[in-house]
Short mmCIF file of C-alpha atoms and ligand atoms in Angstrom, two decimals:
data_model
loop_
_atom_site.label_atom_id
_atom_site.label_comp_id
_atom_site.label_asym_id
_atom_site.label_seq_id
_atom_site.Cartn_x
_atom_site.Cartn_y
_atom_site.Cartn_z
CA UNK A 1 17.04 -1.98 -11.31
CA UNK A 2 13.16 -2.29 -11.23
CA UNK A 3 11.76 0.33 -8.64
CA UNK A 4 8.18 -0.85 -7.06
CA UNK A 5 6.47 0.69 -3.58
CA UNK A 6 4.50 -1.62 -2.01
CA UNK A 7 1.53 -0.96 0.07
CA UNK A 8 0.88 -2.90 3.24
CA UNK A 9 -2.31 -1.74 4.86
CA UNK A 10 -3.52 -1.77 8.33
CA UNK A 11 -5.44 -5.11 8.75
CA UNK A 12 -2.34 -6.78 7.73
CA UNK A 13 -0.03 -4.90 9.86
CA UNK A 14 -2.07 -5.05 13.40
CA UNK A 15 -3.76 -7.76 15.37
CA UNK A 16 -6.29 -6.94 18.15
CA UNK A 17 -5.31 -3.35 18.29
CA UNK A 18 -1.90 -3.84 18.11
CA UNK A 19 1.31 -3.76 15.48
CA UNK A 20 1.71 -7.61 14.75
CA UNK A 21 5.25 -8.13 14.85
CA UNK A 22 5.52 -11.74 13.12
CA UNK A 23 3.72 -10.18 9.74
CA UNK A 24 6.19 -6.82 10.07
CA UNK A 25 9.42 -9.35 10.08
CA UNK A 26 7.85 -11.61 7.19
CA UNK A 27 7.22 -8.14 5.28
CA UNK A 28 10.88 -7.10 5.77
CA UNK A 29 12.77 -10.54 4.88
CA UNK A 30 10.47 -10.03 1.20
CA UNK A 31 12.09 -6.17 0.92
CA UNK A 32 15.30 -7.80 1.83
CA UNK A 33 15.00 -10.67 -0.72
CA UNK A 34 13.67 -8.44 -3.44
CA UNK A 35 16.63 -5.95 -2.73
CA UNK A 36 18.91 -8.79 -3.45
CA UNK A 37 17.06 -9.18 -6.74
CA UNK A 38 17.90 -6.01 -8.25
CA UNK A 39 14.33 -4.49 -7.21
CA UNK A 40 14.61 -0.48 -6.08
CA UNK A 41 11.68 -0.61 -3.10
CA UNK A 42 9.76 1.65 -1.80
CA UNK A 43 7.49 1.15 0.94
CA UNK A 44 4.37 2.97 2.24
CA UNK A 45 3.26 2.18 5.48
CA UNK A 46 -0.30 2.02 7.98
CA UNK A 47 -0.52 1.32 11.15
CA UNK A 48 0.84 4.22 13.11
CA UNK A 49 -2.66 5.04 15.10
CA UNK A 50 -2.85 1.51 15.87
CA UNK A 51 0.83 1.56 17.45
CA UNK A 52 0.47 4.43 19.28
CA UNK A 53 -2.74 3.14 20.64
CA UNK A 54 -0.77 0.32 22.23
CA UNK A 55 1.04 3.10 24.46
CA UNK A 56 -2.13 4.72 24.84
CA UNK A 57 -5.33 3.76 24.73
CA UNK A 58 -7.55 7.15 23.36
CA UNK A 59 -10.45 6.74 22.33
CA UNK A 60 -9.52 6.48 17.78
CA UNK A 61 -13.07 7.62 16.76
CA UNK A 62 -12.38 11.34 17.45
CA UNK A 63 -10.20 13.11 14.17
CA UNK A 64 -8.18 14.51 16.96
CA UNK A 65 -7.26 11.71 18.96
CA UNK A 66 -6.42 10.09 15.51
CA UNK A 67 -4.15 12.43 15.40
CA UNK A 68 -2.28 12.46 18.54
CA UNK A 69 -2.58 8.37 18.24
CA UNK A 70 -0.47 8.63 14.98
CA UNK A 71 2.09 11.33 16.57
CA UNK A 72 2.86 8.55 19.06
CA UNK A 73 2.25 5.77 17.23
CA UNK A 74 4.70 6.77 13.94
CA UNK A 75 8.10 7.00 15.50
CA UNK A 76 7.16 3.28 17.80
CA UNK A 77 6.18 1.97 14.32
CA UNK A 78 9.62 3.16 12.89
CA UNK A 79 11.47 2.07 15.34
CA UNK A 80 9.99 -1.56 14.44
CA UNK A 81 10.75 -1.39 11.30
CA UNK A 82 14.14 -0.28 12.06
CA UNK A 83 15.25 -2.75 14.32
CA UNK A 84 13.82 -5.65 11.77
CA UNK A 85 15.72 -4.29 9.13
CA UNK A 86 18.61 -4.13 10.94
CA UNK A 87 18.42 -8.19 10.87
CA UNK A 88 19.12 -7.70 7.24
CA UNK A 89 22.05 -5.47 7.74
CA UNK A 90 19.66 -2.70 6.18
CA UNK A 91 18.68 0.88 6.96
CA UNK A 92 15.17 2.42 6.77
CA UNK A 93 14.03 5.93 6.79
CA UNK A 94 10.87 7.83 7.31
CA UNK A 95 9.16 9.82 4.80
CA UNK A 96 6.03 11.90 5.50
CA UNK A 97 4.00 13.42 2.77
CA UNK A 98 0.77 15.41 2.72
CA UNK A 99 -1.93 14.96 -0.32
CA UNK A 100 -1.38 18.72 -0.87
CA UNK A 101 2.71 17.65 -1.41
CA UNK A 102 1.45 16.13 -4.85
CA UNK A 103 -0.70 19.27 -6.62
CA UNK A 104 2.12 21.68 -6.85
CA UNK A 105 5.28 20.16 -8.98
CA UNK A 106 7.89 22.21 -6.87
CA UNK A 107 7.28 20.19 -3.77
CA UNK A 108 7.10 16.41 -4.97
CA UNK A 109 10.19 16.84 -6.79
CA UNK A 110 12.06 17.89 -4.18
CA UNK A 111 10.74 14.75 -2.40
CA UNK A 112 12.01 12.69 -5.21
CA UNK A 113 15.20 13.69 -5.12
CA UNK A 114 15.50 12.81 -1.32
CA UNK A 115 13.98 9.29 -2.25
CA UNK A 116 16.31 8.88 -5.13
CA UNK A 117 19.08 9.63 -3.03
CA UNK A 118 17.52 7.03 -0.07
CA UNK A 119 17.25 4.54 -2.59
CA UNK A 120 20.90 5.12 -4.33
CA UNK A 121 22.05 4.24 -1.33
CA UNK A 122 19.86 1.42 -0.44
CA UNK A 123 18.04 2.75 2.66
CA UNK A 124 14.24 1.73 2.17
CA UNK A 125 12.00 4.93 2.04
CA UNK A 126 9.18 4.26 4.28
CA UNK A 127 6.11 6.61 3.39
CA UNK A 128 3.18 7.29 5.19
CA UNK A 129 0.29 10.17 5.34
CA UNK A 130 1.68 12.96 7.73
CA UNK A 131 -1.88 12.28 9.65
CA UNK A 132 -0.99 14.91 12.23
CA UNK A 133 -0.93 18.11 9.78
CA UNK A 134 -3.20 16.65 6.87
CA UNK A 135 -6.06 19.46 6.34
CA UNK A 136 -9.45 17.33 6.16
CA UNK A 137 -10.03 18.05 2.86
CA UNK A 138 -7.00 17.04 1.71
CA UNK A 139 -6.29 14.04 3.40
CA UNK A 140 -6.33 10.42 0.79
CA UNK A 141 -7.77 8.72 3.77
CA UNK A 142 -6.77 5.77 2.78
CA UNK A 143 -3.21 4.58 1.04
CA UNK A 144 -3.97 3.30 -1.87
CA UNK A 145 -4.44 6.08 -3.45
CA UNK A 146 -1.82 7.86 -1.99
CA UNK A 147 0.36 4.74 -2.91
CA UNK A 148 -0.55 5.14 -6.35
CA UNK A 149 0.62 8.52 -6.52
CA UNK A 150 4.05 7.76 -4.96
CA UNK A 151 4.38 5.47 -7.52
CA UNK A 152 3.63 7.84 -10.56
CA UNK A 153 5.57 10.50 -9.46
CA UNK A 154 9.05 8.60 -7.65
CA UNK A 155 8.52 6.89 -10.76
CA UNK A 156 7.79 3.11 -9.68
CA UNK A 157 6.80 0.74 -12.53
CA UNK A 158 4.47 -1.31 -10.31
CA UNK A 159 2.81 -0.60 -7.09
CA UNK A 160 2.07 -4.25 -4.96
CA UNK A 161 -0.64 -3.70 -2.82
CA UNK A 162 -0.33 -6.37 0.14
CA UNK A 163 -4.11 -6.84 1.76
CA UNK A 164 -6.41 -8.73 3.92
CA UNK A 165 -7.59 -10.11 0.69
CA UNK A 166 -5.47 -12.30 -2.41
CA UNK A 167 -7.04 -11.13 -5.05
CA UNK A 168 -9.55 -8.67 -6.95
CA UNK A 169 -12.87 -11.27 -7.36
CA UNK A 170 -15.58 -10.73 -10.18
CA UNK A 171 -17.63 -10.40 -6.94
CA UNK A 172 -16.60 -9.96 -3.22
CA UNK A 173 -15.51 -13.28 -2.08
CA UNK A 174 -16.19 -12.81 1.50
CA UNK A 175 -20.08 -12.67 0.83
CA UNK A 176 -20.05 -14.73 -2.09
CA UNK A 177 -18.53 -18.63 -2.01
CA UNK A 178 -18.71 -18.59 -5.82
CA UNK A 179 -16.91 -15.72 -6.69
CA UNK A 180 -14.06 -16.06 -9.22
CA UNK A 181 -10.51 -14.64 -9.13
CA UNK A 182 -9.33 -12.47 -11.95
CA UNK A 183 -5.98 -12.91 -12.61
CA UNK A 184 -5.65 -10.08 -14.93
CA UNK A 185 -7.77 -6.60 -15.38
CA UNK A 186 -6.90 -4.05 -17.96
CA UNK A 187 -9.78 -2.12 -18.17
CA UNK A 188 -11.96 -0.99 -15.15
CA UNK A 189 -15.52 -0.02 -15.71
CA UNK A 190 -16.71 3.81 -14.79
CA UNK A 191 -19.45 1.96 -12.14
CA UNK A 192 -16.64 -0.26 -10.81
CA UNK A 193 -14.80 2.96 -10.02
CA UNK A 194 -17.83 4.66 -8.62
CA UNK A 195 -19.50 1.86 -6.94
CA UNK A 196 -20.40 3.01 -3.65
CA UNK A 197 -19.74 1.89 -0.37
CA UNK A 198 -22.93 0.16 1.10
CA UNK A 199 -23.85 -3.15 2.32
CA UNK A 200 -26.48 -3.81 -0.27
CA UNK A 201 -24.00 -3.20 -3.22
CA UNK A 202 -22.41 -7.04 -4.14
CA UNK A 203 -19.28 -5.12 -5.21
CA UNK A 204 -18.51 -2.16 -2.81
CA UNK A 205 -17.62 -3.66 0.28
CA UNK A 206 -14.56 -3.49 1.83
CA UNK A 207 -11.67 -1.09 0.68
CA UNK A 208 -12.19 -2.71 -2.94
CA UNK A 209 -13.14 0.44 -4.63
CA UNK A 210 -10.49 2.66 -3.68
CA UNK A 211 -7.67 0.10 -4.94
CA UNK A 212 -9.50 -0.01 -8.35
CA UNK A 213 -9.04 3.64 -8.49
CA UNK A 214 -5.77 3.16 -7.73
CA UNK A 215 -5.29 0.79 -10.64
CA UNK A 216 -7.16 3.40 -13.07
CA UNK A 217 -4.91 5.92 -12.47
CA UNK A 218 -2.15 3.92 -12.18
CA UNK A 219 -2.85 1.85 -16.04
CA UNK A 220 -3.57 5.27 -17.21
CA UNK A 221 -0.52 6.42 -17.16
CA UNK A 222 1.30 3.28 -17.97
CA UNK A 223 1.78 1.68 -14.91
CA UNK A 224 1.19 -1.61 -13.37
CA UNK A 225 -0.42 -2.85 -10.00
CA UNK A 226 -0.56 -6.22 -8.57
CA UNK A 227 -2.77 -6.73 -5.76
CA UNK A 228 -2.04 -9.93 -3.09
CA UNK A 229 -2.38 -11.51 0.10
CA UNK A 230 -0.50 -9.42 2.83
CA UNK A 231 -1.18 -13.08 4.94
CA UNK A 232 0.88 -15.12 2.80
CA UNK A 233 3.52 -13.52 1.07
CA UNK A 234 4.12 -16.46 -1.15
CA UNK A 235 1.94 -15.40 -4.28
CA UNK A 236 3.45 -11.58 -4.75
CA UNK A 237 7.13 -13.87 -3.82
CA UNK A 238 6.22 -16.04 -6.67
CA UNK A 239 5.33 -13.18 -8.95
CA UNK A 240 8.43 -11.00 -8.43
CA UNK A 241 11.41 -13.35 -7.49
CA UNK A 242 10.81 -16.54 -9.98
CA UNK A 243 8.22 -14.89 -12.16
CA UNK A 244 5.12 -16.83 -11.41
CA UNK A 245 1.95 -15.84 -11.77
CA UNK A 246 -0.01 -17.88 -9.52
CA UNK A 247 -2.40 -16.06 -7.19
CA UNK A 248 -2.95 -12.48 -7.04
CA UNK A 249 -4.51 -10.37 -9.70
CA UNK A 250 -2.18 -7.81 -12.12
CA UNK A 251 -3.70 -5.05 -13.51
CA UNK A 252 -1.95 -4.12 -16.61
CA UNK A 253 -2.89 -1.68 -19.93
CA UNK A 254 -2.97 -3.79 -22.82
P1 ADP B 1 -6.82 -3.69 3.15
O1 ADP B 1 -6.44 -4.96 3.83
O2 ADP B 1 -5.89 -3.38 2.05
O3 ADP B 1 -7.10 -2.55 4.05
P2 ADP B 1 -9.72 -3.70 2.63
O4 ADP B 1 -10.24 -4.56 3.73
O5 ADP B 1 -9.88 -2.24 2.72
O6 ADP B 1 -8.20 -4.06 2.35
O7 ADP B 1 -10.37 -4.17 1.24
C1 ADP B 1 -10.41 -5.52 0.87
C2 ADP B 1 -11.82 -6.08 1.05
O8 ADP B 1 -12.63 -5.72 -0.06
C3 ADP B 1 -11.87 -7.59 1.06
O9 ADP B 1 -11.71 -8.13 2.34
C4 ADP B 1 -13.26 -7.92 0.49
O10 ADP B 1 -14.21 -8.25 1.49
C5 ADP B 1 -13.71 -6.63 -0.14
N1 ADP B 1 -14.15 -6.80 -1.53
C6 ADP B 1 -15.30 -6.29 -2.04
N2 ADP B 1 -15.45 -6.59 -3.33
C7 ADP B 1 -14.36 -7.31 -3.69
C8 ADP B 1 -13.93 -7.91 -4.92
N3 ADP B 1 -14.65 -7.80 -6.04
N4 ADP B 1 -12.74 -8.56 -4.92
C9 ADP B 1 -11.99 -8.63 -3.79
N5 ADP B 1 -12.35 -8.09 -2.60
C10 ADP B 1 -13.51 -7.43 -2.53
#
C-alpha cells in the first residue's frame, strides 16, 4: 500500500461562487480508481466558505463572516462528498485540524491513529483547516502547507497537489506565453521560496510560492510532491495508475 493526500484547492473545487459538482465527482472516481490500485488516500479539502456561501450569501471579506461561511459551508461540502462516494460503494469522513494540532507531538499522534484506523478500514479521511476556531496567528491560510504537513506526519510518501494550474513553469505561464514546464525540481532556490507576492515580481504570482514551500519541506524530509492540473485529471491519472510521466511537474530529492 502506497499512502498519498492529495490537495484539491478552491479554484478547482467552485465555479462562480459555488461548489462545482462535475469536478467533485471526477475527483472522487480518481480516489476510487487509485483505491483499487493499492494507493492508501488521504484527502484535504477547500471550499467550505464557498459552499456555505451558496446557502448564504455574507459578505466573505470580513475574518468573521469567513468563519460562520465555513461553519455552514463544511458539513454541505461533506455531505457532497459523501453522497459521491457513496457511487463508489465508499465511505468518507471528516477530519478537522488546527495549525497549533502539529507543534505539540501529543496531539498529531493521536490524530494519526484515528486516520490510520480510517484508512485500515478504507474510509477516505477528508482534512480541512478547522477555520472556525483557528487563532489568526496560527492559521496556514492556505493548504498547501498544511497539506504538506499532513503528509509528513500521517506519513504519506507523496502529496499531489491538484490546481488551477498543470505544472510549476520556469516563469508564470499565465503572464508569460514562453514559459517552459519543468518536469522535475529537486532543489528550490532560497529567493524562489521567499519571492514575494506582488504584481511586478515575474515569479510570485498566484499561490506559486506557497506550494514551493510545500515542496521544500516536503524533499527535506524525504518526501515527494507532484503538482497537476485539478481541470484534467488525466496527467496525475497517468502518473499514478500506468506510471507515466507526462504533464505535471514532480519534485523529488535526488
Ligand atoms: P490553486 O488552484 O492551487 O489555488 P493558485 O492559483 O493559488 O493555485 O496558484 C497557481 C497560480 O500560480 C497559477 O495560476 C499561476 O498563475 C501562478 N504562477 C506564478 N508563477 C508560476 C510558475 N512559475 N509556475 C506555475 N504557476 C505559476
Amino acid at each position: 500500500m502506497k499512502r498519498i493526500v492529495i490537495k484539491v484547492g478552491s479554484h478547482v473545487l467552485t465555479e462562480v461562487g459555488a461548489i462545482a459538482s462535475t469536478r467533485m465527482l471526477a475527483l472522487v472516481q480518481l480516489i476510487a480508481e487509485l483505491k483499487a490500485h493499492k494507493y492508501e488516500v488521504i484527502l484535504v479539502s477547500s471550499g467550505a466558505v464557498a459552499a456555505g456561501h451558496t446557502l448564504l450569501p455574507l459578505d466573505r471579506s470580513s475574518v468573521a463572516n469567513k468563519q460562520a461561511l465555513a461553519a455552514i459551508g463544511q458539513p454541505l461540502l461533506l455531505k457532497m462528498y459523501q453522497e459521491k462516494f457513496a457511487k463508489f460503494g465508499l465511505l468518507c469522513s471528516q477530519v478537522l485540524l488546527s495549525a497549533d494540532v502539529f507543534d505539540s507531538g501529543g496531539h498529531i499522534k493521536h490524530a494519526k491513529v484515528a486516520i490510520d484506523t480510517l484508512l485500515e478500514n478504507s474510509v477516505v479521511p477528508i482534512i480541512n483547516e478547522n477555520d472556525t476556531v483557528s487563532v489568526e496567528e496560527l492559521v496556514f491560510g492556505d493548504n498547501d502547507r498544511l497539506s504538506a504537513h499532513v503528509a509528513h506526519h500521517f506519513d504519506a510518501q507523496m502529496l499531489i497537489i491538484l490546481s488551477d494550474i498543470d505544472a510549476f513553469y520556469d516563469k508564470d505561464p499565465n503572464r508569460y506565453s514562453d514559459a517552459k514546464r519543468r518536469a522535475v525540481v529537486s532543489e528550490i532556490s532560497q529567493d524562489e521560496l521567499e519571492a514575494e507576492h506582488t504584481p511586478n515580481n515575474e515569479f510570485a504570482t498566484g499561490g506559486i510560492v506557497t506550494k514551493l514551500q510545500s515542496a521544500d519541506f516536503l524533499m527535506k524530509h524525504n518526501r515527494e510532491m507532484f503538482l497537476a492540473s485539478g481541470f484534467d485529471l488525466s496527467d496525475v491519472k497517468a502518473f499514478l495508475v500506468d506510471g507515466e510521466h507526462t504533464g505535471g511537474t514532480l519534485f523529488k530529492k535526488l
